[in-house]
Amino acid sequence: MSLDVRPASVFEDVRALLGPKSPGANVCWCLSYRIPSKLNNELRGPARGAYVSELCRTGPPPGVLAYDGEVPVGWAAVAPRSDTAFARSRTIPHVDDVPVWSLWCIRVRPGHRGQGVSHALIAGAVQFARAQGAPVVEAYPLDSGDAKVDLTMAYAGLRKNFERAGFVYRADTSSVLAGHPRVLMRFDLR
């Protein structure tokens, strides 16, 4: 597989990875951490997709997509932490005042897992953030050791994959996902 990671500016490709099978269904659309909780709770069904469509149109794109040829096979959400719920998080600490970008969701399309897509997405998200002027990229992956992680809850990524990508452990968090603690890791772009 030859992977190409690009900014997520084509809504139809984002929809292919994040959208529901049924148009009226209420799915995350990777908005839960991106927008304030009040707005997140108010946006229902198709309104969630419309919000993401606007993000793709107005820029900067809401993340990156990995492509196998022209087929979107993976997604990673990355944005300035100040524009996300992580800016106000009680469970994910702020370690300093650097205006970091957060990388909080990685999704690989079924049938394409185990082929390096998540690794390409992490690297592509870092490159995207660098191109946008980010000084540091932060992630909050699961510290699961060798334990299996439910795929639906693995969206935060795994510590070992971020370590392979050059991220460095910076702090523990009080966030737990799928029974596994999350850690704060950073990739310094300065």
Backbone as ProteinMPNN parsed JSONL, in Angstrom:
{"seq_chain_A": "MSLDVRPASVFEDVRALLGPKSPGANVCWCLSYRIPSKLNNELRGPARGAYVSELCRTGPPPGVLAYDGEVPVGWAAVAPRSDTAFARSRTIPHVDDVPVWSLWCIRVRPGHRGQGVSHALIAGAVQFARAQGAPVVEAYPLDSGDAKVDLTMAYAGLRKNFERAGFVYRADTSSVLAGHPRVLMRFDLR", "coords_chain_A": {"N_chain_A": [[0.849, -1.172, 0.0], [0.597, 2.159, -0.895], [0.828, 5.04, 0.798], [-0.556, 8.288, 1.124], [-0.649, 11.244, 2.855], [-2.868, 13.838, 3.429], [-4.145, 17.219, 3.944], [-7.367, 17.402, 5.463], [-9.492, 18.45, 3.598], [-11.464, 17.809, 1.815], [-14.703, 17.247, 2.023], [-16.366, 15.018, 1.384], [-14.588, 12.898, 1.501], [-13.852, 12.968, 4.178], [-16.343, 12.399, 5.259], [-16.585, 9.744, 4.387], [-14.991, 8.411, 6.199], [-15.78, 9.254, 8.777], [-18.505, 9.684, 8.852], [-21.985, 8.646, 9.347], [-23.575, 5.478, 8.509], [-26.26, 5.583, 8.059], [-27.906, 8.451, 7.014], [-29.286, 10.125, 8.896], [-28.371, 9.411, 11.371], [-26.908, 9.812, 14.621], [-23.748, 10.462, 15.106], [-20.328, 10.743, 16.282], [-18.562, 12.284, 14.57], [-16.094, 13.248, 15.106], [-16.252, 15.499, 16.697], [-16.572, 15.753, 19.41], [-14.415, 16.495, 21.112], [-13.624, 18.735, 19.838], [-15.392, 20.896, 19.88], [-17.261, 23.123, 22.084], [-18.944, 21.59, 24.897], [-21.685, 22.182, 25.195], [-22.539, 22.989, 22.609], [-21.821, 20.637, 21.285], [-23.678, 18.863, 22.378], [-26.026, 19.991, 21.41], [-25.904, 19.802, 18.608], [-27.274, 17.608, 16.382], [-27.684, 14.558, 14.55], [-27.813, 15.1, 11.051], [-26.906, 17.75, 11.31], [-24.463, 17.65, 12.54], [-22.722, 16.611, 10.6], [-22.964, 18.698, 8.766], [-21.692, 20.731, 10.158], [-19.044, 19.79, 10.213], [-18.565, 19.773, 7.495], [-18.488, 22.506, 6.997], [-16.189, 23.167, 8.463], [-14.271, 21.896, 6.865], [-14.458, 23.445, 4.577], [-13.824, 26.103, 5.364], [-11.319, 26.193, 6.577], [-8.393, 26.38, 8.814], [-8.122, 22.982, 7.572], [-9.83, 20.347, 9.406], [-8.153, 18.296, 10.188], [-6.181, 15.492, 9.112], [-6.114, 13.248, 6.295], [-5.442, 9.911, 5.347], [-4.565, 8.428, 2.325], [-4.969, 5.682, 0.135], [-3.943, 5.458, -2.865], [-6.532, 7.027, -4.407], [-8.377, 6.559, -2.484], [-9.773, 7.26, 0.603], [-8.399, 6.156, 3.616], [-7.798, 6.556, 6.261], [-7.991, 8.704, 9.17], [-7.015, 11.562, 11.05], [-7.45, 13.711, 13.743], [-6.45, 16.984, 14.307], [-5.598, 20.01, 15.82], [-5.255, 23.425, 17.035], [-4.749, 23.339, 20.518], [-6.012, 25.263, 22.031], [-8.357, 25.67, 20.679], [-9.945, 23.569, 21.28], [-11.733, 21.188, 23.406], [-9.803, 20.31, 25.126], [-8.459, 22.499, 26.035], [-9.81, 23.319, 28.24], [-9.807, 21.152, 29.885], [-10.106, 19.074, 32.749], [-8.895, 16.736, 33.211], [-6.783, 16.269, 31.488], [-3.697, 17.534, 31.749], [-2.201, 20.853, 31.591], [1.046, 21.41, 30.702], [2.712, 23.531, 30.364], [2.893, 26.907, 29.036], [3.052, 26.86, 26.278], [1.75, 27.275, 23.015], [0.368, 24.708, 22.074], [-0.548, 22.203, 19.606], [-3.183, 19.863, 19.459], [-3.441, 16.386, 18.997], [-5.807, 14.121, 18.732], [-7.449, 12.046, 17.813], [-7.449, 9.078, 15.996], [-8.291, 7.256, 13.23], [-8.716, 4.303, 11.465], [-9.765, 2.871, 8.508], [-11.805, -0.057, 8.374], [-10.405, -3.084, 7.14], [-8.069, -1.984, 6.362], [-6.421, -1.917, 8.459], [-3.463, -2.579, 10.424], [-1.585, -2.079, 8.513], [0.111, 0.039, 8.611], [-1.172, 2.483, 8.507], [-1.994, 4.089, 10.704], [0.477, 4.947, 11.665], [1.385, 6.482, 9.514], [-0.57, 8.445, 9.593], [-0.079, 9.733, 12.076], [2.484, 10.835, 11.6], [1.814, 12.433, 9.4], [-0.03, 14.203, 10.571], [1.63, 15.599, 12.308], [3.31, 16.865, 10.437], [1.403, 18.448, 9.116], [0.565, 20.139, 11.233], [3.0, 21.434, 11.71], [3.273, 22.834, 9.286], [1.273, 24.653, 9.675], [2.314, 26.278, 11.543], [2.593, 25.36, 14.152], [4.221, 25.068, 17.316], [4.577, 22.841, 18.903], [3.316, 19.517, 19.04], [0.822, 17.823, 20.721], [-0.298, 14.752, 22.165], [-2.669, 12.381, 23.5], [-2.522, 9.557, 24.213], [-3.537, 6.095, 24.873], [-2.072, 4.297, 27.514], [-1.467, 1.352, 27.304], [0.267, -0.739, 27.51], [1.032, -4.056, 26.761], [-1.511, -4.919, 26.566], [-4.624, -5.788, 25.037], [-6.69, -3.539, 23.188], [-9.941, -2.347, 22.888], [-11.142, -1.785, 19.676], [-12.985, 0.272, 19.096], [-12.485, 2.065, 21.077], [-9.913, 2.758, 20.75], [-9.333, 5.072, 19.49], [-7.882, 7.206, 20.546], [-5.304, 6.53, 20.191], [-2.219, 4.684, 20.677], [0.282, 4.58, 23.161], [2.791, 3.402, 22.477], [2.844, 3.637, 19.687], [2.996, 6.384, 19.332], [5.439, 6.881, 20.582], [7.135, 5.556, 18.767], [6.887, 7.326, 16.693], [8.338, 9.462, 17.528], [7.369, 11.033, 19.575], [7.466, 12.244, 22.944], [7.095, 11.218, 26.283], [5.423, 13.308, 28.579], [3.707, 13.79, 30.771], [1.57, 12.28, 33.263], [-1.963, 11.698, 33.109], [-5.28, 12.236, 34.44], [-7.148, 11.011, 33.032], [-8.962, 8.229, 31.852], [-9.491, 5.676, 29.548], [-11.408, 3.179, 28.189], [-10.596, 1.553, 30.283], [-7.886, 1.957, 30.41], [-5.114, 3.987, 31.351], [-4.491, 7.329, 30.195], [-1.791, 9.111, 28.726], [0.151, 12.124, 28.533], [1.789, 13.154, 25.721], [4.45, 14.55, 23.745], [5.552, 16.145, 20.705], [8.125, 18.024, 19.771], [8.432, 20.815, 17.73], [10.083, 22.925, 17.502]], "CA_chain_A": [[0.0, 0.0, 0.0], [1.319, 3.426, -0.954], [-0.006, 5.997, 1.516], [-0.339, 9.718, 0.966], [-1.429, 11.94, 3.879], [-3.206, 15.187, 2.969], [-5.111, 17.934, 4.781], [-8.748, 16.926, 5.304], [-10.294, 19.559, 3.069], [-12.528, 17.269, 0.951], [-15.708, 16.759, 2.963], [-16.849, 13.675, 1.036], [-13.596, 11.934, 1.983], [-14.007, 12.949, 5.635], [-17.601, 11.674, 5.503], [-16.356, 8.313, 4.172], [-14.351, 7.852, 7.391], [-16.405, 9.649, 10.04], [-19.955, 9.806, 8.745], [-22.8, 7.466, 9.646], [-24.123, 4.727, 7.374], [-27.601, 6.15, 7.881], [-27.703, 9.906, 7.043], [-29.862, 10.792, 10.053], [-27.808, 8.887, 12.622], [-26.156, 10.752, 15.438], [-22.417, 9.929, 15.401], [-19.385, 11.728, 16.814], [-17.963, 13.142, 13.546], [-14.87, 13.776, 15.711], [-16.558, 16.834, 17.224], [-16.72, 15.74, 20.868], [-13.351, 17.263, 21.746], [-13.337, 19.924, 19.03], [-16.315, 22.006, 20.137], [-17.751, 23.164, 23.468], [-19.901, 20.518, 25.187], [-23.063, 22.633, 24.947], [-22.761, 22.882, 21.169], [-21.739, 19.222, 20.961], [-24.956, 18.253, 22.749], [-27.101, 20.559, 20.591], [-25.803, 19.334, 17.223], [-27.803, 16.252, 16.268], [-27.848, 13.982, 13.223], [-27.179, 15.756, 9.902], [-26.283, 19.027, 11.683], [-23.067, 17.369, 12.881], [-22.022, 16.539, 9.325], [-22.934, 20.049, 8.184], [-20.668, 21.477, 10.889], [-17.743, 19.314, 9.733], [-18.452, 20.255, 6.118], [-18.071, 23.912, 7.088], [-14.779, 23.149, 8.878], [-13.467, 21.522, 5.694], [-14.508, 24.554, 3.61], [-13.313, 27.389, 5.831], [-9.916, 26.065, 6.917], [-7.618, 25.262, 8.3], [-8.85, 21.712, 7.636], [-9.941, 19.83, 10.772], [-7.231, 17.196, 10.432], [-5.565, 14.937, 7.911], [-6.607, 11.968, 5.798], [-4.492, 9.05, 4.65], [-5.148, 7.871, 1.103], [-4.35, 4.607, -0.633], [-4.381, 5.961, -4.171], [-7.51, 8.092, -4.167], [-9.341, 6.062, -1.5], [-9.424, 7.649, 1.978], [-8.34, 4.965, 4.466], [-7.526, 6.91, 7.649], [-8.273, 10.065, 9.629], [-6.441, 12.026, 12.314], [-7.881, 15.049, 14.135], [-5.372, 17.795, 14.876], [-5.978, 21.428, 15.837], [-4.71, 24.101, 18.21], [-5.4, 22.93, 21.768], [-6.864, 26.371, 22.486], [-9.631, 25.589, 19.957], [-10.577, 22.286, 21.607], [-12.137, 20.978, 24.797], [-8.602, 20.073, 25.932], [-8.059, 23.783, 26.618], [-10.521, 23.455, 29.515], [-9.882, 19.822, 30.484], [-9.679, 18.864, 34.13], [-8.209, 15.447, 33.293], [-5.57, 16.346, 30.672], [-3.05, 18.733, 32.292], [-1.36, 21.769, 30.815], [2.374, 21.315, 31.306], [3.332, 24.851, 30.257], [2.068, 27.851, 28.28], [3.328, 26.778, 24.844], [0.486, 27.12, 22.274], [0.462, 23.411, 21.411], [-1.636, 21.623, 18.833], [-3.586, 18.564, 19.987], [-3.748, 15.275, 18.095], [-6.592, 13.346, 19.685], [-8.246, 10.956, 17.263], [-6.911, 8.38, 14.833], [-9.246, 6.239, 12.796], [-8.304, 3.57, 10.271], [-10.906, 2.183, 7.906], [-11.721, -1.52, 8.4], [-9.8, -3.646, 5.937], [-6.785, -1.321, 6.137], [-5.683, -1.921, 9.723], [-2.271, -3.402, 10.437], [-0.811, -1.802, 7.304], [0.901, 1.249, 8.802], [-1.96, 3.699, 8.291], [-1.951, 4.971, 11.886], [1.814, 5.554, 11.713], [1.401, 7.536, 8.491], [-1.442, 9.53, 10.063], [0.617, 10.486, 13.12], [3.523, 11.628, 10.93], [1.146, 13.441, 8.576], [-0.615, 15.215, 11.452], [2.745, 16.429, 12.771], [3.712, 17.708, 9.305], [0.327, 19.423, 8.915], [0.657, 21.131, 12.315], [4.216, 22.204, 11.44], [2.963, 23.747, 8.174], [0.362, 25.676, 10.192], [3.058, 27.09, 12.497], [2.56, 24.82, 15.515], [5.536, 24.849, 17.91], [4.578, 21.533, 19.549], [2.096, 18.722, 18.894], [0.545, 17.013, 21.898], [-1.256, 13.659, 22.01], [-3.129, 11.86, 24.788], [-2.824, 8.157, 23.906], [-3.698, 5.086, 25.912], [-0.865, 3.604, 27.958], [-2.055, 0.025, 27.487], [1.288, -1.784, 27.559], [0.783, -5.085, 25.752], [-2.908, -5.326, 26.658], [-5.489, -5.526, 23.883], [-7.561, -2.385, 23.346], [-11.132, -2.382, 22.039], [-10.911, -0.895, 18.532], [-13.823, 1.471, 19.139], [-11.931, 2.988, 22.061], [-8.499, 2.982, 20.436], [-9.218, 6.312, 18.708], [-6.88, 8.101, 21.15], [-3.986, 6.044, 19.827], [-1.477, 3.92, 21.668], [1.549, 5.215, 23.538], [3.935, 2.848, 21.74], [2.857, 4.185, 18.332], [3.484, 7.763, 19.406], [6.875, 6.789, 20.858], [7.789, 5.221, 17.491], [6.833, 8.514, 15.834], [9.209, 10.499, 18.074], [6.745, 11.756, 20.689], [8.103, 12.007, 24.228], [6.213, 11.293, 27.453], [5.593, 14.523, 29.37], [2.952, 13.804, 32.024], [0.399, 11.427, 33.439], [-3.235, 12.413, 33.152], [-6.262, 11.487, 35.231], [-8.099, 10.477, 32.06], [-8.922, 6.791, 31.622], [-10.336, 5.333, 28.406], [-11.484, 1.723, 28.017], [-9.867, 0.925, 31.374], [-6.453, 2.227, 30.308], [-4.76, 5.389, 31.582], [-3.957, 8.103, 29.079], [-0.618, 9.914, 29.056], [0.379, 13.289, 27.676], [3.046, 13.015, 24.98], [4.692, 15.705, 22.888], [6.538, 16.185, 19.622], [8.562, 19.418, 19.717], [8.74, 21.244, 16.37], [10.923, 24.124, 17.545]], "C_chain_A": [[0.894, 1.234, 0.0], [0.424, 4.5, -0.35], [0.429, 7.429, 1.263], [-1.219, 10.396, 2.005], [-1.601, 13.39, 3.443], [-4.124, 15.877, 3.971], [-6.536, 17.487, 4.449], [-9.652, 18.057, 4.84], [-11.414, 19.099, 2.144], [-13.558, 16.591, 1.851], [-16.167, 15.343, 2.635], [-15.875, 12.598, 1.514], [-13.63, 11.835, 3.509], [-15.264, 12.156, 5.988], [-17.391, 10.163, 5.364], [-15.744, 7.652, 5.411], [-15.101, 8.129, 8.684], [-17.923, 9.631, 10.028], [-20.695, 8.517, 9.038], [-23.23, 6.749, 8.37], [-25.524, 5.23, 7.039], [-27.494, 7.666, 8.032], [-28.233, 10.624, 8.287], [-29.279, 10.368, 11.383], [-26.961, 9.95, 13.331], [-24.821, 10.113, 15.825], [-21.484, 11.069, 15.78], [-18.895, 12.735, 15.772], [-16.683, 13.793, 14.05], [-15.062, 15.22, 16.193], [-16.529, 16.889, 18.748], [-15.65, 16.527, 21.6], [-13.095, 18.59, 21.039], [-14.175, 21.137, 19.444], [-16.774, 21.993, 21.601], [-18.867, 22.138, 23.692], [-21.348, 20.933, 24.933], [-23.405, 22.504, 23.464], [-22.73, 21.417, 20.736], [-23.053, 18.516, 21.267], [-26.115, 18.76, 21.9], [-27.085, 20.039, 19.153], [-26.238, 17.879, 17.147], [-27.852, 15.837, 14.801], [-27.107, 14.736, 12.13], [-26.496, 17.085, 10.235], [-24.805, 18.824, 12.044], [-22.217, 17.307, 11.606], [-21.908, 17.899, 8.664], [-21.862, 20.901, 8.864], [-19.271, 21.087, 10.39], [-17.515, 19.771, 8.296], [-17.964, 21.7, 6.096], [-16.603, 24.01, 7.527], [-13.868, 22.833, 7.693], [-13.378, 22.674, 4.697], [-13.755, 25.788, 4.076], [-11.853, 27.358, 6.258], [-9.524, 26.723, 8.22], [-8.419, 23.967, 8.414], [-8.805, 21.131, 9.051], [-9.006, 18.669, 11.114], [-6.599, 16.753, 9.134], [-6.212, 13.6, 7.564], [-5.466, 11.214, 5.146], [-5.228, 8.427, 3.466], [-4.294, 6.712, 0.608], [-4.807, 4.863, -2.061], [-5.298, 7.137, -3.933], [-8.569, 7.697, -3.141], [-8.911, 6.497, -0.106], [-9.502, 6.433, 2.901], [-8.061, 5.29, 5.939], [-7.733, 8.385, 7.915], [-7.503, 10.342, 10.907], [-6.907, 13.457, 12.554], [-6.719, 15.774, 14.775], [-5.761, 19.259, 14.73], [-5.296, 22.094, 17.024], [-5.475, 23.679, 19.473], [-6.366, 24.013, 22.239], [-8.237, 26.355, 21.814], [-10.401, 24.32, 20.288], [-11.011, 22.245, 23.071], [-10.927, 20.705, 25.695], [-8.1, 21.361, 26.586], [-8.666, 23.964, 28.009], [-10.569, 22.141, 30.304], [-9.393, 19.808, 31.926], [-8.869, 17.579, 34.259], [-6.915, 15.394, 32.476], [-4.843, 17.635, 31.092], [-2.398, 19.613, 31.225], [0.015, 21.714, 31.47], [3.151, 22.627, 31.224], [2.421, 25.741, 29.411], [2.336, 27.855, 26.778], [1.996, 26.549, 24.104], [0.495, 25.843, 21.413], [-0.746, 23.126, 20.522], [-1.912, 20.248, 19.417], [-3.904, 17.603, 18.849], [-4.495, 14.263, 18.942], [-7.378, 12.185, 19.11], [-7.571, 10.395, 16.024], [-7.905, 7.283, 14.483], [-8.757, 5.625, 11.495], [-9.499, 2.752, 9.79], [-10.728, 0.655, 8.018], [-11.202, -2.044, 7.053], [-8.436, -3.049, 5.634], [-5.945, -1.275, 7.415], [-4.485, -2.86, 9.629], [-1.374, -3.186, 9.224], [-0.028, -0.495, 7.397], [0.142, 2.549, 8.633], [-1.875, 4.632, 9.492], [-0.587, 5.651, 12.007], [1.918, 6.707, 10.71], [0.544, 8.722, 8.933], [-0.759, 10.379, 11.13], [1.673, 11.39, 12.489], [2.897, 12.74, 10.094], [0.516, 14.554, 9.4], [0.461, 16.157, 11.981], [3.182, 17.379, 11.654], [2.685, 18.803, 9.035], [0.416, 20.526, 9.964], [1.879, 22.021, 12.117], [3.942, 23.244, 10.347], [2.046, 24.882, 8.609], [1.04, 26.549, 11.258], [3.047, 26.585, 13.934], [3.975, 24.65, 16.066], [5.695, 23.442, 18.49], [3.26, 20.841, 19.226], [1.996, 17.825, 20.113], [-0.446, 15.915, 21.53], [-1.549, 13.089, 23.389], [-3.499, 10.384, 24.636], [-3.018, 7.287, 25.14], [-2.337, 4.476, 26.234], [-1.308, 2.19, 28.328], [-1.025, -1.084, 27.611], [1.061, -2.772, 26.427], [-0.668, -5.555, 25.759], [-3.659, -4.963, 25.38], [-6.39, -4.334, 24.211], [-8.728, -2.542, 22.379], [-10.971, -1.361, 20.919], [-11.77, 0.363, 18.566], [-13.281, 2.506, 20.118], [-10.456, 3.305, 21.806], [-8.287, 4.277, 19.656], [-8.154, 7.262, 19.262], [-5.465, 7.708, 20.76], [-3.335, 5.319, 20.981], [-0.12, 4.568, 21.915], [2.705, 4.716, 22.685], [3.994, 3.379, 20.309], [3.35, 5.626, 18.314], [4.978, 7.793, 19.728], [7.647, 6.485, 19.575], [7.861, 6.424, 16.562], [7.682, 9.66, 16.368], [8.586, 11.352, 19.159], [7.422, 11.327, 21.988], [7.067, 12.163, 25.338], [6.492, 12.576, 28.224], [4.86, 14.48, 30.702], [1.901, 12.7, 32.049], [-0.83, 12.312, 33.365], [-4.151, 11.66, 34.115], [-7.366, 10.945, 34.329], [-7.865, 8.98, 31.878], [-9.907, 6.499, 30.5], [-10.261, 3.826, 28.216], [-10.662, 0.988, 29.074], [-8.372, 1.157, 31.366], [-6.184, 3.7, 30.598], [-4.265, 6.032, 30.293], [-2.773, 8.915, 29.59], [-0.525, 11.088, 28.098], [1.754, 13.127, 27.05], [3.189, 14.19, 24.03], [5.731, 15.431, 21.818], [6.882, 17.667, 19.449], [8.991, 19.76, 18.296], [9.662, 22.458, 16.337], [12.365, 23.815, 17.224]], "O_chain_A": [[1.829, 1.338, 0.794], [-0.617, 4.836, -0.915], [1.619, 7.737, 1.198], [-2.424, 10.15, 2.037], [-0.632, 14.081, 3.131], [-4.802, 15.215, 4.757], [-6.86, 17.229, 3.29], [-10.478, 18.558, 5.603], [-12.236, 19.915, 1.726], [-13.32, 15.503, 2.375], [-16.34, 14.537, 3.55], [-16.297, 11.505, 1.891], [-13.457, 10.752, 4.069], [-15.249, 11.339, 6.909], [-17.955, 9.386, 6.135], [-15.957, 6.462, 5.645], [-15.059, 7.31, 9.602], [-18.555, 9.568, 11.082], [-20.119, 7.431, 8.987], [-23.246, 7.338, 7.289], [-25.912, 5.29, 5.873], [-27.037, 8.138, 9.072], [-27.669, 11.642, 8.687], [-29.653, 10.911, 12.423], [-26.391, 10.846, 12.71], [-24.763, 9.315, 16.76], [-21.83, 12.239, 15.611], [-18.821, 13.928, 16.065], [-16.232, 14.787, 13.482], [-14.153, 16.045, 16.106], [-16.466, 17.977, 19.319], [-15.941, 17.166, 22.611], [-12.424, 19.467, 21.584], [-13.708, 22.273, 19.363], [-16.683, 20.966, 22.273], [-19.643, 21.854, 22.781], [-22.155, 20.111, 24.498], [-24.454, 21.964, 23.113], [-23.536, 21.004, 19.902], [-23.493, 17.662, 20.497], [-27.088, 18.036, 21.691], [-28.142, 19.857, 18.549], [-25.632, 17.015, 17.781], [-28.041, 16.674, 13.918], [-25.908, 14.988, 12.254], [-25.593, 17.505, 9.511], [-23.993, 19.733, 11.87], [-21.128, 17.879, 11.547], [-20.88, 18.222, 8.07], [-21.199, 21.704, 8.207], [-18.421, 21.95, 10.171], [-16.393, 20.116, 7.924], [-17.126, 22.067, 5.273], [-15.86, 24.848, 7.016], [-12.809, 23.442, 7.542], [-12.348, 22.861, 4.048], [-13.109, 26.456, 3.268], [-11.208, 28.405, 6.295], [-10.272, 27.571, 8.706], [-9.303, 23.863, 9.264], [-7.865, 21.387, 9.804], [-9.071, 18.124, 12.216], [-6.49, 17.523, 8.18], [-6.778, 12.92, 8.42], [-4.622, 11.806, 4.472], [-6.36, 7.962, 3.593], [-3.065, 6.758, 0.655], [-5.933, 4.523, -2.426], [-4.898, 8.132, -3.329], [-9.547, 8.419, -2.949], [-7.815, 6.154, 0.337], [-10.53, 5.76, 2.967], [-8.084, 4.39, 6.779], [-7.66, 9.212, 7.006], [-7.354, 9.459, 11.751], [-6.778, 14.314, 11.68], [-6.073, 15.248, 15.681], [-6.194, 19.698, 13.664], [-4.811, 21.409, 17.924], [-6.706, 23.667, 19.482], [-7.425, 23.705, 22.787], [-9.18, 26.96, 22.324], [-11.408, 24.024, 19.644], [-10.7, 23.138, 23.858], [-11.026, 20.857, 26.913], [-7.387, 21.307, 27.588], [-8.112, 24.671, 28.85], [-11.301, 22.039, 31.288], [-8.399, 20.446, 32.27], [-8.229, 17.347, 35.284], [-6.047, 14.563, 32.746], [-5.338, 18.726, 30.812], [-2.093, 19.166, 30.119], [0.134, 21.948, 32.672], [4.138, 22.811, 31.937], [1.291, 25.357, 29.107], [1.89, 28.763, 26.076], [1.198, 25.712, 24.528], [0.614, 25.903, 20.189], [-1.811, 23.727, 20.669], [-0.987, 19.544, 19.824], [-4.552, 17.969, 17.868], [-3.89, 13.607, 19.79], [-7.935, 11.398, 19.876], [-7.175, 11.134, 15.122], [-8.303, 6.488, 15.335], [-8.427, 6.334, 10.544], [-10.148, 2.044, 10.561], [-9.636, 0.137, 7.784], [-11.521, -1.513, 5.989], [-7.722, -3.538, 4.759], [-4.879, -0.661, 7.438], [-4.492, -3.815, 8.853], [-0.505, -4.008, 8.937], [0.443, 0.022, 6.384], [0.752, 3.618, 8.618], [-1.703, 5.839, 9.324], [-0.509, 6.812, 12.41], [2.467, 7.766, 11.017], [0.895, 9.874, 8.675], [-0.847, 11.607, 11.096], [1.747, 12.577, 12.808], [3.396, 13.865, 10.083], [0.522, 15.714, 8.987], [0.24, 17.363, 12.091], [3.399, 18.565, 11.899], [3.047, 19.947, 8.757], [0.351, 21.709, 9.631], [1.805, 23.231, 12.332], [4.337, 24.403, 10.478], [2.036, 25.948, 7.994], [0.414, 27.453, 11.81], [3.45, 27.309, 14.844], [4.847, 24.14, 15.362], [6.805, 22.913, 18.56], [2.214, 21.486, 19.146], [2.956, 17.155, 20.49], [-1.324, 16.115, 20.691], [-0.78, 13.285, 24.33], [-4.639, 9.996, 24.892], [-2.714, 7.676, 26.268], [-1.551, 4.178, 25.335], [-1.498, 1.87, 29.501], [-1.386, -2.246, 27.797], [0.915, -2.377, 25.27], [-1.019, -6.488, 25.037], [-3.363, -3.96, 24.731], [-6.798, -4.144, 25.357], [-8.534, -2.834, 21.199], [-10.692, -0.192, 21.186], [-11.33, 1.418, 18.111], [-13.585, 3.692, 20.0], [-9.833, 4.041, 22.571], [-7.173, 4.549, 19.208], [-7.584, 8.048, 18.505], [-4.526, 8.474, 20.976], [-3.827, 5.333, 22.109], [0.535, 5.043, 20.988], [3.516, 5.514, 22.216], [5.085, 3.555, 19.768], [4.044, 6.038, 17.384], [5.705, 8.638, 19.206], [8.692, 7.084, 19.322], [8.776, 6.535, 15.745], [7.75, 10.719, 15.744], [9.21, 12.306, 19.624], [7.891, 10.196, 22.114], [6.272, 13.103, 25.34], [7.647, 12.903, 28.496], [5.33, 15.069, 31.676], [1.415, 12.251, 31.011], [-0.745, 13.528, 33.539], [-3.818, 10.558, 34.552], [-8.396, 10.477, 34.812], [-6.728, 8.523, 31.766], [-11.026, 7.013, 30.498], [-9.173, 3.264, 28.097], [-10.097, -0.071, 28.801], [-7.656, 0.621, 32.212], [-6.931, 4.568, 30.148], [-3.7, 5.37, 29.423], [-2.755, 9.35, 30.741], [-1.058, 11.046, 26.989], [2.756, 12.981, 27.75], [2.201, 14.757, 23.566], [6.644, 14.623, 21.984], [6.041, 18.464, 19.034], [9.827, 19.065, 17.718], [9.986, 22.963, 15.262], [13.203, 24.716, 17.218]]}, "name": "protein", "num_of_chains": 1, "seq": "MSLDVRPASVFEDVRALLGPKSPGANVCWCLSYRIPSKLNNELRGPARGAYVSELCRTGPPPGVLAYDGEVPVGWAAVAPRSDTAFARSRTIPHVDDVPVWSLWCIRVRPGHRGQGVSHALIAGAVQFARAQGAPVVEAYPLDSGDAKVDLTMAYAGLRKNFERAGFVYRADTSSVLAGHPRVLMRFDLR"}
